Short mmCIF file of C-alpha atoms in Angstrom, two decimals:
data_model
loop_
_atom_site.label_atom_id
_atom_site.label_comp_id
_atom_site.label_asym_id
_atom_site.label_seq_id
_atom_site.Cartn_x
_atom_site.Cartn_y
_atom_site.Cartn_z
CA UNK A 1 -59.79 13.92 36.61
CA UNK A 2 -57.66 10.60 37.12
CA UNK A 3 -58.78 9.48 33.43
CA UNK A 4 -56.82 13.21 32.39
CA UNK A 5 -54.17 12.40 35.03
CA UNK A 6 -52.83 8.96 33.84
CA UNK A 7 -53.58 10.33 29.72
CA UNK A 8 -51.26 12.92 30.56
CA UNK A 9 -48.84 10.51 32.25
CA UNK A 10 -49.12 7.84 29.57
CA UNK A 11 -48.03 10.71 26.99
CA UNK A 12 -45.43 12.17 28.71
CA UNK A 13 -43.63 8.60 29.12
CA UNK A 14 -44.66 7.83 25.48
CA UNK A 15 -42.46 11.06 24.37
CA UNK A 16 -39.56 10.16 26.71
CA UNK A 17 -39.23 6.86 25.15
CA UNK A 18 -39.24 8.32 21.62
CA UNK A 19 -36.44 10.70 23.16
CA UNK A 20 -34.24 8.33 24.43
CA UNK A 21 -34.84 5.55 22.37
CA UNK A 22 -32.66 5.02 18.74
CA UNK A 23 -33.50 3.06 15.95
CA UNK A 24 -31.62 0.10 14.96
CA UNK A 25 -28.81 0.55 13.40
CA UNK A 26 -27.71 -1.33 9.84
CA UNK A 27 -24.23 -1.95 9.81
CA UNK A 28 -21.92 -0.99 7.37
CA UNK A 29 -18.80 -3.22 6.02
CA UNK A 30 -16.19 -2.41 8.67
CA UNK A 31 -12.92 -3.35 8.56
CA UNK A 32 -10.81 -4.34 11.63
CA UNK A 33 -14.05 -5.44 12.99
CA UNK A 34 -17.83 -4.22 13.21
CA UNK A 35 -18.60 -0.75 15.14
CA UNK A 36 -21.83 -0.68 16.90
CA UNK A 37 -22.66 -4.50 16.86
CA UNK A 38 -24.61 -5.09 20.30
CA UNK A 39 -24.48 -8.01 22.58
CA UNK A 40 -26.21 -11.15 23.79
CA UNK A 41 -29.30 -10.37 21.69
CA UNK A 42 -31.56 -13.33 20.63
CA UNK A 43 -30.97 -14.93 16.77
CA UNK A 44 -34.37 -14.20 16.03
CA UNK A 45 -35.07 -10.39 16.87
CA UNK A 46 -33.56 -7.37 14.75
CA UNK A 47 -30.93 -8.64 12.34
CA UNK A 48 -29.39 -6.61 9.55
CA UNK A 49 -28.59 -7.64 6.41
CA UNK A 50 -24.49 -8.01 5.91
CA UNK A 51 -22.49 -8.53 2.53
CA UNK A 52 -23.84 -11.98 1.04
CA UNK A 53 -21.97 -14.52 -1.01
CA UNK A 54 -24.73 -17.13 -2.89
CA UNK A 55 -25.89 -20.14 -1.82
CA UNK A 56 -26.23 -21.63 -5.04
CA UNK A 57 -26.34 -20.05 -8.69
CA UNK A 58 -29.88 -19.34 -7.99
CA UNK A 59 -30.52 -17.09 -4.63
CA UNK A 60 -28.04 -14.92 -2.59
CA UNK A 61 -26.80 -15.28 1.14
CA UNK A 62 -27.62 -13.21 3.84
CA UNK A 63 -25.80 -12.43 7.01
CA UNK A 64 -27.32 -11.41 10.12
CA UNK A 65 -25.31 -9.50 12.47
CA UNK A 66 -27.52 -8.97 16.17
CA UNK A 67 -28.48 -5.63 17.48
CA UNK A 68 -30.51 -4.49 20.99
CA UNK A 69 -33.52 -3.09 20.92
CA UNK A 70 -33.92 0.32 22.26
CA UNK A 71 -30.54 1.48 22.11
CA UNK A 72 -30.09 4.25 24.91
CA UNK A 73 -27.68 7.29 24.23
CA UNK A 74 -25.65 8.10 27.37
CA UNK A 75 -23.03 10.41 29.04
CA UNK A 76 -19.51 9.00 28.33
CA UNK A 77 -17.30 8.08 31.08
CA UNK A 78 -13.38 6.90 31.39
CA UNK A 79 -12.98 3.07 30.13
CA UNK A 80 -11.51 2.90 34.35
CA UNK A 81 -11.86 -0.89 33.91
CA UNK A 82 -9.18 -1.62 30.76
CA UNK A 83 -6.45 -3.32 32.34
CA UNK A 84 -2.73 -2.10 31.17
CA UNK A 85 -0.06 -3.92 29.28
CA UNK A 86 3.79 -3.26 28.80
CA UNK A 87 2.94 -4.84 24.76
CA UNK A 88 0.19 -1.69 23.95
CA UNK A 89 0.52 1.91 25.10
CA UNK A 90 -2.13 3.24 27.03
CA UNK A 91 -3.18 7.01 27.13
CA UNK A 92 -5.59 9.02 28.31
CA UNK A 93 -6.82 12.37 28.08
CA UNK A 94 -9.08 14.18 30.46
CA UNK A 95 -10.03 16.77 27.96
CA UNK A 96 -12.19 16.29 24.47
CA UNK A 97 -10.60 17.45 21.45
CA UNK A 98 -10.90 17.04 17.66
CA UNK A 99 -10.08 13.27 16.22
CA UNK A 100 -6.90 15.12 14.47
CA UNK A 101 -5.68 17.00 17.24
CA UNK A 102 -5.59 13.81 19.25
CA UNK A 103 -4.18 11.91 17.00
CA UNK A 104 -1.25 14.32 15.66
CA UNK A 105 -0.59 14.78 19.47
CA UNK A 106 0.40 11.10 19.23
CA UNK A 107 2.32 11.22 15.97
CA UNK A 108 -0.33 10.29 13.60
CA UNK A 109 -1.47 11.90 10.58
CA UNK A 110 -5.36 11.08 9.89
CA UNK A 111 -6.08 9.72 6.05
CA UNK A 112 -9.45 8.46 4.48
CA UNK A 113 -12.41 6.69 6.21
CA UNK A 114 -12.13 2.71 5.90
CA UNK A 115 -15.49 2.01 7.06
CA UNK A 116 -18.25 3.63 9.39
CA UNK A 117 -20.50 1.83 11.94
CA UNK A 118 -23.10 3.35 14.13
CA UNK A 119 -20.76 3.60 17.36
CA UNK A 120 -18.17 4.92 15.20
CA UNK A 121 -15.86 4.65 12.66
CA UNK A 122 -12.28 3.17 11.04
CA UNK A 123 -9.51 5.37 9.54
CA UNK A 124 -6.05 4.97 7.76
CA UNK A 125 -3.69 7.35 9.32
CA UNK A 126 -0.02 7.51 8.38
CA UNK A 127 2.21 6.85 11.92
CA UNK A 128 5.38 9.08 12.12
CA UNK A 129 7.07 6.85 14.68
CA UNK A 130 6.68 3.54 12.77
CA UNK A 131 6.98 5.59 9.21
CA UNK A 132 3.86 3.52 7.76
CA UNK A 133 0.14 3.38 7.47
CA UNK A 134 -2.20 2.11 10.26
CA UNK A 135 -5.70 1.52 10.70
CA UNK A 136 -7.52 3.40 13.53
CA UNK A 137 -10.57 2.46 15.03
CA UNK A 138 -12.29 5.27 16.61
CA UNK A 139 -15.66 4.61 19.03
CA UNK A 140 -17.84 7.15 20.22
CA UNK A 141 -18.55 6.81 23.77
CA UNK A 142 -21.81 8.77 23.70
CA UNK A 143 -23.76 7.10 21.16
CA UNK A 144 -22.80 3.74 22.11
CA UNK A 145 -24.55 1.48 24.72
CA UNK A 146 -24.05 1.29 28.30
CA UNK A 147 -23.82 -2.78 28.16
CA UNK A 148 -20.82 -2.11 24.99
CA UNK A 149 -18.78 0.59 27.25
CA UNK A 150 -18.78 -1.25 30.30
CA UNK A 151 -18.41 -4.86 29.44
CA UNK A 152 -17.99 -5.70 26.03
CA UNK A 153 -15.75 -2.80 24.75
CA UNK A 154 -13.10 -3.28 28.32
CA UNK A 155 -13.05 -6.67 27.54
CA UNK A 156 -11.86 -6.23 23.86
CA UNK A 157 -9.54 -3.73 24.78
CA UNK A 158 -7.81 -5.97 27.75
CA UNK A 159 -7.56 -9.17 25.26
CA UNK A 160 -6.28 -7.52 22.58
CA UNK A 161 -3.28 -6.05 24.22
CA UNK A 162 -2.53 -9.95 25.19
CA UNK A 163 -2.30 -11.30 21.88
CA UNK A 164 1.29 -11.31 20.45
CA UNK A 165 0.95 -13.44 16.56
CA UNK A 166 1.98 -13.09 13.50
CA UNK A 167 -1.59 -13.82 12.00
CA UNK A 168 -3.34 -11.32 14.25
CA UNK A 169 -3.71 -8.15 13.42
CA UNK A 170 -1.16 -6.18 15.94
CA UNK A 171 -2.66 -3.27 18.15
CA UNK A 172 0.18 -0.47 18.76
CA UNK A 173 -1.76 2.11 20.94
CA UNK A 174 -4.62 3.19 22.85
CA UNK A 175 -6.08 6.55 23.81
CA UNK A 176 -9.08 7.01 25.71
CA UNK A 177 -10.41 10.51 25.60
CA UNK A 178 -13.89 11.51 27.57
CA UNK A 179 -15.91 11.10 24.33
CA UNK A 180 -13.94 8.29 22.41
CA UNK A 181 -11.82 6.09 22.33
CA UNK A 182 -9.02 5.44 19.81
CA UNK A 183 -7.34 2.16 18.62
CA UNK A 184 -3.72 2.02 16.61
CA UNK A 185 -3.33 -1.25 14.58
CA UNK A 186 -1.96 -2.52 12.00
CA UNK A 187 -3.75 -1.90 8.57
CA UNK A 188 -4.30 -4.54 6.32
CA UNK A 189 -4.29 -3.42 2.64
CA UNK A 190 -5.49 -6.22 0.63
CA UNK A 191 -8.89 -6.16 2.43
CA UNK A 192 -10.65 -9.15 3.67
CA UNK A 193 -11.42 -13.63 2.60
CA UNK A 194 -14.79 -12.83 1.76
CA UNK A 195 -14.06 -10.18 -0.54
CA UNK A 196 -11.67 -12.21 -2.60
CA UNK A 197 -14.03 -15.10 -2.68
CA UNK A 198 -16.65 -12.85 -4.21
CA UNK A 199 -14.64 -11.38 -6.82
CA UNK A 200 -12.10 -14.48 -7.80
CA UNK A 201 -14.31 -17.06 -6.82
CA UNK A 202 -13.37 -20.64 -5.09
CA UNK A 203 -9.83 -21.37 -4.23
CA UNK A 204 -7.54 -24.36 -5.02
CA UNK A 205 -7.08 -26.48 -2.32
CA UNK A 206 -3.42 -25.35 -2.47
CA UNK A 207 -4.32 -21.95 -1.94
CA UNK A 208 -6.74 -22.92 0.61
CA UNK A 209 -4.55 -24.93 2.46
CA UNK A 210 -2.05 -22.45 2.79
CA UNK A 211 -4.51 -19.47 4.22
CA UNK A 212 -6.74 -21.85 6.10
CA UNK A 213 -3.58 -23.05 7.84
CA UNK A 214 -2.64 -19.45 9.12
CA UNK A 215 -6.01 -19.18 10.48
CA UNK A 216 -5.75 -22.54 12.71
CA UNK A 217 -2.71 -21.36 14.07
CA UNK A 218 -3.84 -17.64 14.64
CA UNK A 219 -7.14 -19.49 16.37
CA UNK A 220 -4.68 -22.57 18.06
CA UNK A 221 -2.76 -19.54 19.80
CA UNK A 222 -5.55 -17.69 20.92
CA UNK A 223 -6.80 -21.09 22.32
CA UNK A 224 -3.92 -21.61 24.41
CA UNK A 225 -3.99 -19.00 26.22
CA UNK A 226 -7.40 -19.41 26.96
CA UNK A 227 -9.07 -17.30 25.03
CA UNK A 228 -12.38 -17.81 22.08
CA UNK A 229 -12.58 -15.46 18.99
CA UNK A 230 -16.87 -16.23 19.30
CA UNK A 231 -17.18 -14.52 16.14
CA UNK A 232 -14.82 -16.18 13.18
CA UNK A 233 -16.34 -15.08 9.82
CA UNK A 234 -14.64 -14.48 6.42
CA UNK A 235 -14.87 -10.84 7.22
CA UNK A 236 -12.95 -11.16 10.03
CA UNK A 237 -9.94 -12.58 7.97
CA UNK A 238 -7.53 -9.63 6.26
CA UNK A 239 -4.96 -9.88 3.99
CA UNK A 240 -1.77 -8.15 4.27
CA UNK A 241 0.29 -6.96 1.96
CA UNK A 242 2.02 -10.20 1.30
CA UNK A 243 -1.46 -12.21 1.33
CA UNK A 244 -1.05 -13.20 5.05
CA UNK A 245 -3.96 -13.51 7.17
CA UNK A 246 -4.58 -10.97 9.88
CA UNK A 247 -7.27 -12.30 12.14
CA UNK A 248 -9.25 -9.20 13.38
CA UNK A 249 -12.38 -8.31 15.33
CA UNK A 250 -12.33 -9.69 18.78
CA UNK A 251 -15.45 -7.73 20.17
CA UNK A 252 -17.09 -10.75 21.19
CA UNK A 253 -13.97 -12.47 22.52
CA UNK A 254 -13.54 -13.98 26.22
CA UNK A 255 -11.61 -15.82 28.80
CA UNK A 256 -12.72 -19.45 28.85
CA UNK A 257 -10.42 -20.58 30.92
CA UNK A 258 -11.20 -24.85 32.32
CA UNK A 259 -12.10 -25.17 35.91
CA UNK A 260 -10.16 -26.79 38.67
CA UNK A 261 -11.66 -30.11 37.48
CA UNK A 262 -10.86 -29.34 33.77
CA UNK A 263 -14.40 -28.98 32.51
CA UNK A 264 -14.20 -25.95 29.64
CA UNK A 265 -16.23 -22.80 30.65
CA UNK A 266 -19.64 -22.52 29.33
CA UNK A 267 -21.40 -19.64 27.83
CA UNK A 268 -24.69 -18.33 26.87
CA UNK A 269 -24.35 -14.85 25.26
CA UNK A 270 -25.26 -15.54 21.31
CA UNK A 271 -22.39 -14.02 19.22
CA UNK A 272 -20.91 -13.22 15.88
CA UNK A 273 -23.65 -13.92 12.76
CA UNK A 274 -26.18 -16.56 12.15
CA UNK A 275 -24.20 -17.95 9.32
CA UNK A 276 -21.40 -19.35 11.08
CA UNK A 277 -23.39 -20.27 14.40
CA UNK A 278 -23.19 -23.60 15.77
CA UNK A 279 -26.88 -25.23 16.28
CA UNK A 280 -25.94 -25.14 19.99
CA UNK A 281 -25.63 -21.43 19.53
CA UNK A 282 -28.93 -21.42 17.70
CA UNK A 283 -30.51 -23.03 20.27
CA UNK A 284 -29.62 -20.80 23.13
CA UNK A 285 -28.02 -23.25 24.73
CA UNK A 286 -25.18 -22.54 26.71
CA UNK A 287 -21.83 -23.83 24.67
CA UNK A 288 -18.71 -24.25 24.50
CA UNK A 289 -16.84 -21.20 22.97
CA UNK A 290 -14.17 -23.21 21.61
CA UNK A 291 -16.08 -25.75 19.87
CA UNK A 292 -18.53 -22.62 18.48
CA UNK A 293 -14.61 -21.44 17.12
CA UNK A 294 -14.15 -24.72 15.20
CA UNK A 295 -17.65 -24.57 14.13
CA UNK A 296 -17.18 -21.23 12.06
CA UNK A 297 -14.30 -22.19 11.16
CA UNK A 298 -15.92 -25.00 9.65
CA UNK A 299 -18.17 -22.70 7.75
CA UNK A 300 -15.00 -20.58 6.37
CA UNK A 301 -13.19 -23.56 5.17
CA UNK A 302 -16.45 -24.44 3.23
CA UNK A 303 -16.43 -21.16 1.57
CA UNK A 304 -12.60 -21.00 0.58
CA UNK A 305 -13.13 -24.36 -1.40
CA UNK A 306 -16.39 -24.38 -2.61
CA UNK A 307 -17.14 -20.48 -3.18
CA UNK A 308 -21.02 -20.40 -1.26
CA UNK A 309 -21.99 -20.88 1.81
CA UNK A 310 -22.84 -24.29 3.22
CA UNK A 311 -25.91 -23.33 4.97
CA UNK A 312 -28.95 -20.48 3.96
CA UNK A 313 -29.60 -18.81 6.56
CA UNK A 314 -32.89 -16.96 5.37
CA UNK A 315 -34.65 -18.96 7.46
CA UNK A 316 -32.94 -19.78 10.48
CA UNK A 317 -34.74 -22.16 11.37
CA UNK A 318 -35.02 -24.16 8.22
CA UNK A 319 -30.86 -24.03 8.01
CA UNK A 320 -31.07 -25.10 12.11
CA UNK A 321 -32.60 -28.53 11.12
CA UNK A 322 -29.83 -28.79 8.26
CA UNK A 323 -27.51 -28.53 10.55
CA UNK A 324 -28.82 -31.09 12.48
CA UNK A 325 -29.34 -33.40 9.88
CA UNK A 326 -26.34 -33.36 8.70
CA UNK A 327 -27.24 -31.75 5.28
CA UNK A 328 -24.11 -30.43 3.63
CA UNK A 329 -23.96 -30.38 -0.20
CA UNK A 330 -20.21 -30.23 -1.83
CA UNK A 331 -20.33 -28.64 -5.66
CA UNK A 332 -20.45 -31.70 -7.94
CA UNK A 333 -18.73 -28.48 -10.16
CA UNK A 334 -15.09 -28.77 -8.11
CA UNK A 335 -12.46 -31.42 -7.20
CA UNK A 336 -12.73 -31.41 -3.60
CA UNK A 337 -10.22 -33.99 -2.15
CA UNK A 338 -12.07 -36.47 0.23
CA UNK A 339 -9.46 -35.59 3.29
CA UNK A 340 -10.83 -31.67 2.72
CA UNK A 341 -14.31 -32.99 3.10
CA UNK A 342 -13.50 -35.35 5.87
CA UNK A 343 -11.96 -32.39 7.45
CA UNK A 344 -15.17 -29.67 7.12
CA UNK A 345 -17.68 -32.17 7.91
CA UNK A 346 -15.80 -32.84 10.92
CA UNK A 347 -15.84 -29.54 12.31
CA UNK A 348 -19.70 -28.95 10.91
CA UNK A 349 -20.39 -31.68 13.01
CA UNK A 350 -24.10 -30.60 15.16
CA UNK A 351 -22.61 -33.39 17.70
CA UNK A 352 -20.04 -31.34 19.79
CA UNK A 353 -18.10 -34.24 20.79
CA UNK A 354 -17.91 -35.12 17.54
CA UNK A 355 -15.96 -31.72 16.51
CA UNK A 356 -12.23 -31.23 16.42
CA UNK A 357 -10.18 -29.64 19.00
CA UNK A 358 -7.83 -26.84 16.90
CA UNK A 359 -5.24 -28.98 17.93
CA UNK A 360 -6.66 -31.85 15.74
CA UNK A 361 -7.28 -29.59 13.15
CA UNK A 362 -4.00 -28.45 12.65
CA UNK A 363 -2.81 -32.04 12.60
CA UNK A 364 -5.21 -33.31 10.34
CA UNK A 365 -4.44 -35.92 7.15
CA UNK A 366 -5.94 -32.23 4.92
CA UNK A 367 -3.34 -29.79 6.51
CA UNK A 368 -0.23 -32.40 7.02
CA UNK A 369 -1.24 -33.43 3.44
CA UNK A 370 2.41 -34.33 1.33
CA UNK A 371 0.88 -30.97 -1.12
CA UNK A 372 0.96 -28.91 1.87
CA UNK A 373 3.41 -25.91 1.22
CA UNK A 374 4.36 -23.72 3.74
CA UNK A 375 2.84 -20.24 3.46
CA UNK A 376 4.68 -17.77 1.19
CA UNK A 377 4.67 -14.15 -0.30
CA UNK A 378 4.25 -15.52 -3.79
CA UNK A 379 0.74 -16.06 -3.75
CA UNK A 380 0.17 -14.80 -6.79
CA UNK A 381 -3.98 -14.76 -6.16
CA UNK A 382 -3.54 -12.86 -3.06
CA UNK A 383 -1.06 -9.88 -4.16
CA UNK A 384 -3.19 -9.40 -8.19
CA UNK A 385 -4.71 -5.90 -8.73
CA UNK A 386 -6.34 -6.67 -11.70
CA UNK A 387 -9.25 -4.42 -12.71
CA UNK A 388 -11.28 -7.37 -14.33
CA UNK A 389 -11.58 -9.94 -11.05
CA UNK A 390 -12.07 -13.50 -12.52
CA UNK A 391 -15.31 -15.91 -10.33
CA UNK A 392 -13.46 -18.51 -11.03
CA UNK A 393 -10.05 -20.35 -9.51
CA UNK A 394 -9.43 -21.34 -13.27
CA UNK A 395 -9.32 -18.10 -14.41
CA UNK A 396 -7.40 -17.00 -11.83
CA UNK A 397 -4.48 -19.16 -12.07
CA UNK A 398 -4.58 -18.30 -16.42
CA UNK A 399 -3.25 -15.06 -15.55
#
């Protein structure tokens, strides 16, 4: 009888588990920032594949973006904990309605889908008010994970609404319905780095220069006020209209504000994608956000100039002891100046007191370099629609 007694138990808590419990979720390419993406997972257990750029002419790169295992479904509740701002209107409705109901109620007409992830999706909708297109992020509180709603997704919200910069992408509005919750910002037409590194291939250090720069400041203001991206990445970078980068995507953002005795706040949560991870990251170590920041940034520099990326992360372990050795191969295919070497080495450095502050960054002999032009709209590269995209920065410039 107590053999029957804990069979039936066993398979009644077997089918609750297969109830409750959700498979992984692959995510798609998502503008403005991945939708679904869960937190402080381990590198080494359930990674998707992302969009890949080649290592060399021989093999293909894959990204790794983190997800939890056994993803629970639960009841949504009000975001209570998403502190206001005067710079971001704040709504919120205590009734659930259709996406274009709440949305029109705001003055926003709903266009196309821009991307889909499993907590939700972005959209282009067409704001009466500012007479323009805007990208809307939408998240489904039900589907998405306790841990997202109540720490991760708050803490987004409340950063965002902080950050004032020409080179981040500017949040208008938010509206936070029982089921959802809805994000106005600014769209971003001209799509994101990594996409025009795949299709035009390399840049010129020029051209580099001149986008790489916006970045550095986008990141040097976030530093300022205290607060680490965690998850810089070529996807992460749009384009305007004009070319200009729009840093995006600050999901895995935080306060890392110095203590009383100036010592920088450490964390431990792994972030953002193997490929740009700091070994310290790797490790599980806790870090410094702000030198993981110059780290990826690192790893996008690499990629503007040289067109693959400077590390294979199909084995993350294999690419952790290049890291630490110091194994970084430059194309013997390119001119790459020696000061834009000096600089990415720097910031790949494994040694964290080697690395750069953003500060030295943006005042290093590569950026203050006598070629260094101040970023313009004429950026011919960045604004071409052509239906035949050169792979390389020669063909590029022929046109």
């Amino acid at each position: 009888m107590k053999t029957t007694t804990k069979l039936c138990l066993l398979m009644c808590f077997m089918f609750v588990l297969g109830r409750f419990s959700v498979a992984l979720a692959t995510e798609c390419n998502m503008p403005y920032g991945a939708l679904g993406r869960e937190r402080g997972t381990p590198y080494e257990k359930n990674m998707a594949k992302d969009r890949a750029l080649p290592v060399d002419n021989e093999s293909k790169m894959k990204y790794l973006l983190i997800h939890l295992q056994n993803r629970i479904k639960i009841g949504a509740f009000p975001l209570k904990s998403i502190k206001t701002s005067p710079k971001v209107e704040i709504y919120r409705e205590k009734m659930s309605i259709r996406d274009e109901d709440v949305l029109q109620k705001y003055g926003y007409r709903l266009g196309v889908t821009l991307g889909d992830g499993s907590y939700g999706c972005v959209k282009r909708a067409f704001s009466v008010r500012l007479e323009k297109d805007v990208a809307v992020k939408i998240i489904n509180k039900r589907v998405a994970s306790k841990d997202f709603l109540q720490r991760f997704l708050p803490r987004e919200l409340a950063i965002v609404q902080r950050l004032q910069h020409p080179n981040i992408v500017k949040v208008y509005q938010i509206i936070d319905t029982p089921d959802k919750v809805y994000t106005i910002m600014e769209e971003a037409p001209h799509g994101d780095l990594l996409e025009h590194v795949q299709t035009r291939g390399a840049m010129s250090e020029r051209r580099a220069r001149e986008t790489f720069r916006e970045l550095a400041e986008a990141v040097s203001y976030c530093h300022t006020q205290d607060i680490c991206h965690r998850d810089l990445k070529c996807e992460n970078i749009l384009l305007d209209a004009h070319g200009h980068v729009k840093l995006t995507d600050f999901g895995f953002a935080r306060d890392a504000p110095s203590d009383d005795r100036g010592r920088p706040t450490m964390s431990q949560t792994f972030c953002g994608s193997a490929a740009y991870a700091s070994p310290e990251v790797l490790r599980g170590k806790p870090y410094q956000p702000s030198s993981y920041d110059i780290w990826s940034m690192g790893v996008v520099l690499y990629i503007m100039v040289v067109g693959t990326m400077p590390f294979d992360d199909s084995n993350v372990r294999k690419m952790l002891r290049k890291q630490m050795d110091r194994k970084l191969n430059f194309s013997s295919t390119r001119t790459i100046s020696q000061e834009c070497k000096l600089l990415i080495t720097q910031m790949l450095s494994p040694d964290v007191s080697q690395r750069p502050t953003i500060h030295e960054v943006l005042n290093s002999r590569w950026l203050r370099s006598s070629q260094s032009q101040p970023p313009t709209c004429s950026a011919a590269w960045r604004l071409e629609s052509s239906s035949q995209p050169s792979t390389t920065e020669s063909a590029m410039v022929s046109r």
